[in-house]
Amino acid sequence: MTNKPFAGKVALVTGAASGIGRASALAFAQQGAKVVVADVNVSGGEETVRMIVDNGGEAIFVATDVSRAAEVEALVRQTIAQFGRLDVAHNNAAIEGALAPTAAYSEEDWDRTINVNLKGTWLCLKYEILHMLQQGGGAIVNTASVVGLVGTIGLPAYCAAKGGVVQLTKAAALEYAKAGIRINAVCPGATHTPMLNRLMVQPGAETGMLATIPLGRIGNPEEIAAAVVWLCSDAASYVTGHIMVVDGGMIAQ
């Protein structure tokens, strides 16, 4: 008997070179999955693979820009070629985009942010689902955000994209439930990641953010990863189309 619920399963994680994606990849590996690490950041992605292998796990890195259909299709194809199957996926790759109000946002910044965060999530879903339909099922978790549910100042494209991920998750969950594919999303709140660090450069930014979080602290990537892994596990076998907020109580107010 094994106490590793993902033993014999294959997990694909995008945006896995750092932050929540890396924590998710490590968590799947710790629970027995073979992991495909995908990111545009080659050095970070390869480091995630090394961390998994050093802990006795099995993983490969595939450099992938999720905004490009051919690269996402190749990512799923390489996953199958290497490991023979795809059981679970965490579509996590995202960028924060430019920090500017709506009327000052450039078209280029808007398109780039939407292409990575929303189109990229859709492309990952598309090619993962196409394989899972042949395989007879699977589980997928998309990373949305609390700002996909409530607004924030200065990140209009990010908010729009993450709100789109929420609705895309629900639509896809309904479409493929009868095919045995469960599709859910996590909405992280403030979490210690490189992205948050880039957004919190102003003096007093962290103090101001902490004041909005009832639990009184910023979350860790491992706490988001735990939710992702649970949603992909058999323990969540009756959960699909769910948008799980993991934010220390921030948007309960």
CSV table of C-alpha atoms in Angstrom, one decimal:
chain,number,residue,atom,x,y,z
A,1,MET,CA,0.0,0.0,0.0
A,2,THR,CA,1.2,3.5,-0.8
A,3,ASN,CA,0.3,6.7,1.1
A,4,LYS,CA,1.0,8.7,-2.0
A,5,PRO,CA,-2.4,9.4,-3.6
A,6,PHE,CA,-0.9,10.5,-6.9
A,7,ALA,CA,1.4,7.5,-7.4
A,8,GLY,CA,1.3,6.3,-11.0
A,9,LYS,CA,-0.3,9.6,-12.1
A,10,VAL,CA,1.2,12.4,-14.3
A,11,ALA,CA,0.8,16.1,-13.4
A,12,LEU,CA,1.4,19.1,-15.7
A,13,VAL,CA,2.1,22.5,-14.0
A,14,THR,CA,2.5,25.7,-16.0
A,15,GLY,CA,4.2,28.7,-14.5
A,16,ALA,CA,6.2,26.3,-12.4
A,17,ALA,CA,9.6,28.1,-12.3
A,18,SER,CA,8.7,29.9,-9.1
A,19,GLY,CA,6.0,30.9,-6.6
A,20,ILE,CA,2.7,29.0,-6.6
A,21,GLY,CA,3.5,26.9,-9.7
A,22,ARG,CA,6.8,25.6,-8.2
A,23,ALA,CA,5.0,24.9,-4.9
A,24,SER,CA,2.3,23.0,-6.8
A,25,ALA,CA,4.8,21.0,-8.8
A,26,LEU,CA,6.7,20.0,-5.6
A,27,ALA,CA,3.5,19.1,-3.8
A,28,PHE,CA,2.3,16.8,-6.7
A,29,ALA,CA,5.7,15.2,-6.7
A,30,GLN,CA,5.7,14.7,-3.0
A,31,GLN,CA,2.4,12.8,-3.3
A,32,GLY,CA,3.8,10.5,-6.0
A,33,ALA,CA,3.1,12.1,-9.3
A,34,LYS,CA,5.5,12.3,-12.2
A,35,VAL,CA,5.6,16.1,-13.0
A,36,VAL,CA,5.9,18.1,-16.2
A,37,VAL,CA,7.2,21.5,-15.3
A,38,ALA,CA,6.4,24.2,-17.9
A,39,ASP,CA,7.5,27.9,-17.9
A,40,VAL,CA,9.2,30.5,-20.1
A,41,ASN,CA,11.8,30.9,-17.4
A,42,VAL,CA,14.2,28.1,-18.3
A,43,SER,CA,16.6,28.4,-15.4
A,44,GLY,CA,13.8,28.6,-12.8
A,45,GLY,CA,12.0,25.6,-14.4
A,46,GLU,CA,15.1,23.5,-14.5
A,47,GLU,CA,15.7,24.4,-10.8
A,48,THR,CA,12.1,23.2,-10.0
A,49,VAL,CA,12.9,19.9,-11.7
A,50,ARG,CA,16.2,19.6,-9.7
A,51,MET,CA,14.3,20.1,-6.5
A,52,ILE,CA,11.8,17.4,-7.4
A,53,VAL,CA,14.6,14.9,-8.4
A,54,ASP,CA,16.7,15.7,-5.3
A,55,ASN,CA,13.7,14.7,-3.2
A,56,GLY,CA,13.4,11.4,-5.1
A,57,GLY,CA,10.7,12.4,-7.6
A,58,GLU,CA,10.5,12.3,-11.3
A,59,ALA,CA,10.1,15.4,-13.5
A,60,ILE,CA,10.9,17.0,-16.8
A,61,PHE,CA,11.0,20.6,-17.9
A,62,VAL,CA,9.4,21.9,-21.1
A,63,ALA,CA,10.0,25.5,-22.1
A,64,THR,CA,6.6,26.9,-23.0
A,65,ASP,CA,5.0,30.2,-23.8
A,66,VAL,CA,1.3,29.5,-23.0
A,67,SER,CA,0.1,32.3,-25.2
A,68,ARG,CA,1.3,30.3,-28.3
A,69,ALA,CA,-1.0,27.5,-29.4
A,70,ALA,CA,1.8,25.5,-31.1
A,71,GLU,CA,3.9,25.6,-27.9
A,72,VAL,CA,1.0,24.4,-25.7
A,73,GLU,CA,0.1,21.7,-28.1
A,74,ALA,CA,3.7,20.6,-28.1
A,75,LEU,CA,3.8,20.7,-24.3
A,76,VAL,CA,0.9,18.2,-24.0
A,77,ARG,CA,2.3,16.1,-26.8
A,78,GLN,CA,5.7,15.9,-25.0
A,79,THR,CA,4.0,15.0,-21.7
A,80,ILE,CA,2.3,12.0,-23.4
A,81,ALA,CA,5.5,11.0,-25.2
A,82,GLN,CA,7.5,11.1,-22.0
A,83,PHE,CA,5.0,9.6,-19.5
A,84,GLY,CA,2.2,8.1,-21.6
A,85,ARG,CA,-0.7,9.9,-19.9
A,86,LEU,CA,-1.9,13.1,-18.4
A,87,ASP,CA,-4.0,12.8,-15.2
A,88,VAL,CA,-4.0,16.3,-13.6
A,89,ALA,CA,-3.0,19.8,-14.7
A,90,HIS,CA,-2.5,23.1,-12.9
A,91,ASN,CA,-2.8,25.9,-15.4
A,92,ASN,CA,-1.0,28.6,-13.4
A,93,ALA,CA,1.2,30.6,-15.8
A,94,ALA,CA,0.4,34.3,-15.6
A,95,ILE,CA,1.9,37.8,-15.6
A,96,GLU,CA,0.7,40.8,-13.7
A,97,GLY,CA,1.1,43.1,-16.7
A,98,ALA,CA,1.7,46.9,-16.5
A,99,LEU,CA,0.7,48.8,-13.4
A,100,ALA,CA,-1.5,51.6,-14.7
A,101,PRO,CA,-5.1,52.8,-14.6
A,102,THR,CA,-7.5,51.7,-17.4
A,103,ALA,CA,-7.3,54.9,-19.5
A,104,ALA,CA,-3.5,55.0,-19.4
A,105,TYR,CA,-3.1,51.3,-20.3
A,106,SER,CA,-1.4,50.7,-23.6
A,107,GLU,CA,-2.9,48.3,-26.2
A,108,GLU,CA,0.3,46.3,-26.2
A,109,ASP,CA,0.3,45.8,-22.5
A,110,TRP,CA,-3.4,44.9,-22.6
A,111,ASP,CA,-2.9,42.3,-25.3
A,112,ARG,CA,0.1,40.7,-23.7
A,113,THR,CA,-1.6,40.4,-20.3
A,114,ILE,CA,-4.8,38.9,-21.8
A,115,ASN,CA,-2.9,36.6,-24.1
A,116,VAL,CA,-0.8,35.0,-21.3
A,117,ASN,CA,-3.4,35.0,-18.5
A,118,LEU,CA,-6.7,34.3,-20.3
A,119,LYS,CA,-5.9,33.0,-23.8
A,120,GLY,CA,-3.0,31.0,-22.3
A,121,THR,CA,-5.3,29.3,-19.8
A,122,TRP,CA,-7.8,28.5,-22.5
A,123,LEU,CA,-5.1,27.0,-24.7
A,124,CYS,CA,-3.9,24.8,-21.9
A,125,LEU,CA,-7.4,23.7,-21.2
A,126,LYS,CA,-8.0,23.0,-24.9
A,127,TYR,CA,-5.1,20.7,-25.4
A,128,GLU,CA,-5.3,19.0,-21.9
A,129,ILE,CA,-9.0,18.3,-22.4
A,130,LEU,CA,-8.5,16.9,-25.9
A,131,HIS,CA,-6.2,14.3,-24.5
A,132,MET,CA,-8.3,13.7,-21.3
A,133,LEU,CA,-11.3,12.9,-23.5
A,134,GLN,CA,-9.3,10.1,-25.2
A,135,GLN,CA,-8.0,8.9,-21.9
A,136,GLY,CA,-11.4,8.9,-20.2
A,137,GLY,CA,-11.1,11.6,-17.6
A,138,GLY,CA,-8.8,13.8,-15.5
A,139,ALA,CA,-8.8,16.9,-13.2
A,140,ILE,CA,-7.7,20.4,-14.0
A,141,VAL,CA,-7.2,23.4,-11.8
A,142,ASN,CA,-6.8,27.0,-13.2
A,143,THR,CA,-5.2,29.8,-11.2
A,144,ALA,CA,-7.5,32.8,-11.1
A,145,SER,CA,-7.3,35.4,-8.4
A,146,VAL,CA,-9.3,37.3,-5.8
A,147,VAL,CA,-9.1,40.2,-8.2
A,148,GLY,CA,-10.9,38.1,-10.7
A,149,LEU,CA,-13.8,38.4,-8.2
A,150,VAL,CA,-13.3,41.9,-6.8
A,151,GLY,CA,-11.5,44.8,-8.5
A,152,THR,CA,-8.2,46.5,-7.6
A,153,ILE,CA,-6.6,49.7,-8.7
A,154,GLY,CA,-4.0,49.8,-11.4
A,155,LEU,CA,-4.3,46.2,-12.8
A,156,PRO,CA,-7.2,46.4,-15.2
A,157,ALA,CA,-6.0,43.8,-17.7
A,158,TYR,CA,-5.0,41.4,-14.9
A,159,CYS,CA,-8.4,41.8,-13.2
A,160,ALA,CA,-10.2,41.3,-16.6
A,161,ALA,CA,-8.1,38.2,-17.4
A,162,LYS,CA,-8.6,36.6,-14.0
A,163,GLY,CA,-12.3,37.3,-14.1
A,164,GLY,CA,-12.3,35.6,-17.5
A,165,VAL,CA,-10.5,32.6,-16.0
A,166,VAL,CA,-13.2,32.2,-13.4
A,167,GLN,CA,-16.0,32.1,-16.0
A,168,LEU,CA,-14.0,30.0,-18.4
A,169,THR,CA,-13.5,27.5,-15.6
A,170,LYS,CA,-17.2,27.3,-15.0
A,171,ALA,CA,-18.1,26.9,-18.7
A,172,ALA,CA,-15.5,24.2,-19.3
A,173,ALA,CA,-16.6,22.3,-16.1
A,174,LEU,CA,-20.1,22.2,-17.3
A,175,GLU,CA,-19.1,21.0,-20.8
A,176,TYR,CA,-16.9,18.1,-19.7
A,177,ALA,CA,-18.4,16.9,-16.5
A,178,LYS,CA,-20.1,13.9,-18.1
A,179,ALA,CA,-16.8,13.0,-19.7
A,180,GLY,CA,-15.2,12.5,-16.3
A,181,ILE,CA,-13.1,15.7,-16.4
A,182,ARG,CA,-13.3,17.9,-13.3
A,183,ILE,CA,-12.3,21.5,-13.8
A,184,ASN,CA,-12.0,23.9,-10.9
A,185,ALA,CA,-10.1,27.1,-10.1
A,186,VAL,CA,-8.2,28.6,-7.1
A,187,CYS,CA,-8.4,32.3,-6.4
A,188,PRO,CA,-5.3,33.2,-4.3
A,189,GLY,CA,-5.1,36.3,-2.3
A,190,ALA,CA,-1.9,38.0,-1.3
A,191,THR,CA,0.8,35.3,-1.5
A,192,HIS,CA,4.6,35.4,-1.1
A,193,THR,CA,5.6,35.2,-4.7
A,194,PRO,CA,8.0,37.1,-7.1
A,195,MET,CA,4.9,38.7,-8.6
A,196,LEU,CA,3.7,40.1,-5.3
A,197,ASN,CA,7.2,41.3,-4.6
A,198,ARG,CA,7.2,43.3,-7.8
A,199,LEU,CA,3.8,44.8,-6.9
A,200,MET,CA,4.8,45.8,-3.4
A,201,VAL,CA,7.8,48.0,-4.0
A,202,GLN,CA,6.2,51.2,-2.5
A,203,PRO,CA,7.0,52.0,1.1
A,204,GLY,CA,4.2,50.9,3.4
A,205,ALA,CA,2.6,48.6,0.8
A,206,GLU,CA,2.9,45.5,2.9
A,207,THR,CA,1.5,47.2,6.0
A,208,GLY,CA,-1.4,48.4,4.0
A,209,MET,CA,-2.1,45.0,2.5
A,210,LEU,CA,-1.9,43.2,5.9
A,211,ALA,CA,-4.6,45.5,7.2
A,212,THR,CA,-7.0,44.1,4.6
A,213,ILE,CA,-6.4,40.4,5.5
A,214,PRO,CA,-8.4,39.1,8.5
A,215,LEU,CA,-5.8,36.4,9.2
A,216,GLY,CA,-3.2,39.1,9.5
A,217,ARG,CA,-0.6,37.7,7.3
A,218,ILE,CA,0.4,37.1,3.7
A,219,GLY,CA,-0.1,33.5,2.4
A,220,ASN,CA,2.6,31.1,1.4
A,221,PRO,CA,2.7,29.4,-2.0
A,222,GLU,CA,2.5,26.0,-0.3
A,223,GLU,CA,-1.0,26.9,1.1
A,224,ILE,CA,-2.3,27.6,-2.4
A,225,ALA,CA,-0.6,24.4,-3.7
A,226,ALA,CA,-2.4,22.4,-1.0
A,227,ALA,CA,-5.8,23.6,-2.3
A,228,VAL,CA,-4.7,22.8,-5.9
A,229,VAL,CA,-3.6,19.3,-5.0
A,230,TRP,CA,-6.8,18.6,-3.0
A,231,LEU,CA,-9.0,19.8,-5.9
A,232,CYS,CA,-7.1,17.4,-8.2
A,233,SER,CA,-7.3,14.5,-5.8
A,234,ASP,CA,-9.9,11.7,-5.4
A,235,ALA,CA,-11.0,13.5,-2.1
A,236,ALA,CA,-12.5,16.1,-4.3
A,237,SER,CA,-14.3,13.6,-6.7
A,238,TYR,CA,-17.6,15.4,-6.3
A,239,VAL,CA,-16.2,18.9,-6.9
A,240,THR,CA,-16.3,20.6,-10.3
A,241,GLY,CA,-16.9,24.1,-11.5
A,242,HIS,CA,-15.8,25.4,-8.1
A,243,ILE,CA,-14.0,28.6,-7.5
A,244,MET,CA,-12.0,28.2,-4.3
A,245,VAL,CA,-10.8,31.4,-2.6
A,246,VAL,CA,-7.6,31.0,-0.6
A,247,ASP,CA,-7.0,34.5,0.7
A,248,GLY,CA,-6.9,34.7,4.5
A,249,GLY,CA,-10.5,36.1,4.5
A,250,MET,CA,-9.7,39.2,2.4
A,251,ILE,CA,-12.8,39.2,0.2
A,252,ALA,CA,-15.2,37.9,2.9
A,253,GLN,CA,-15.4,41.5,4.0
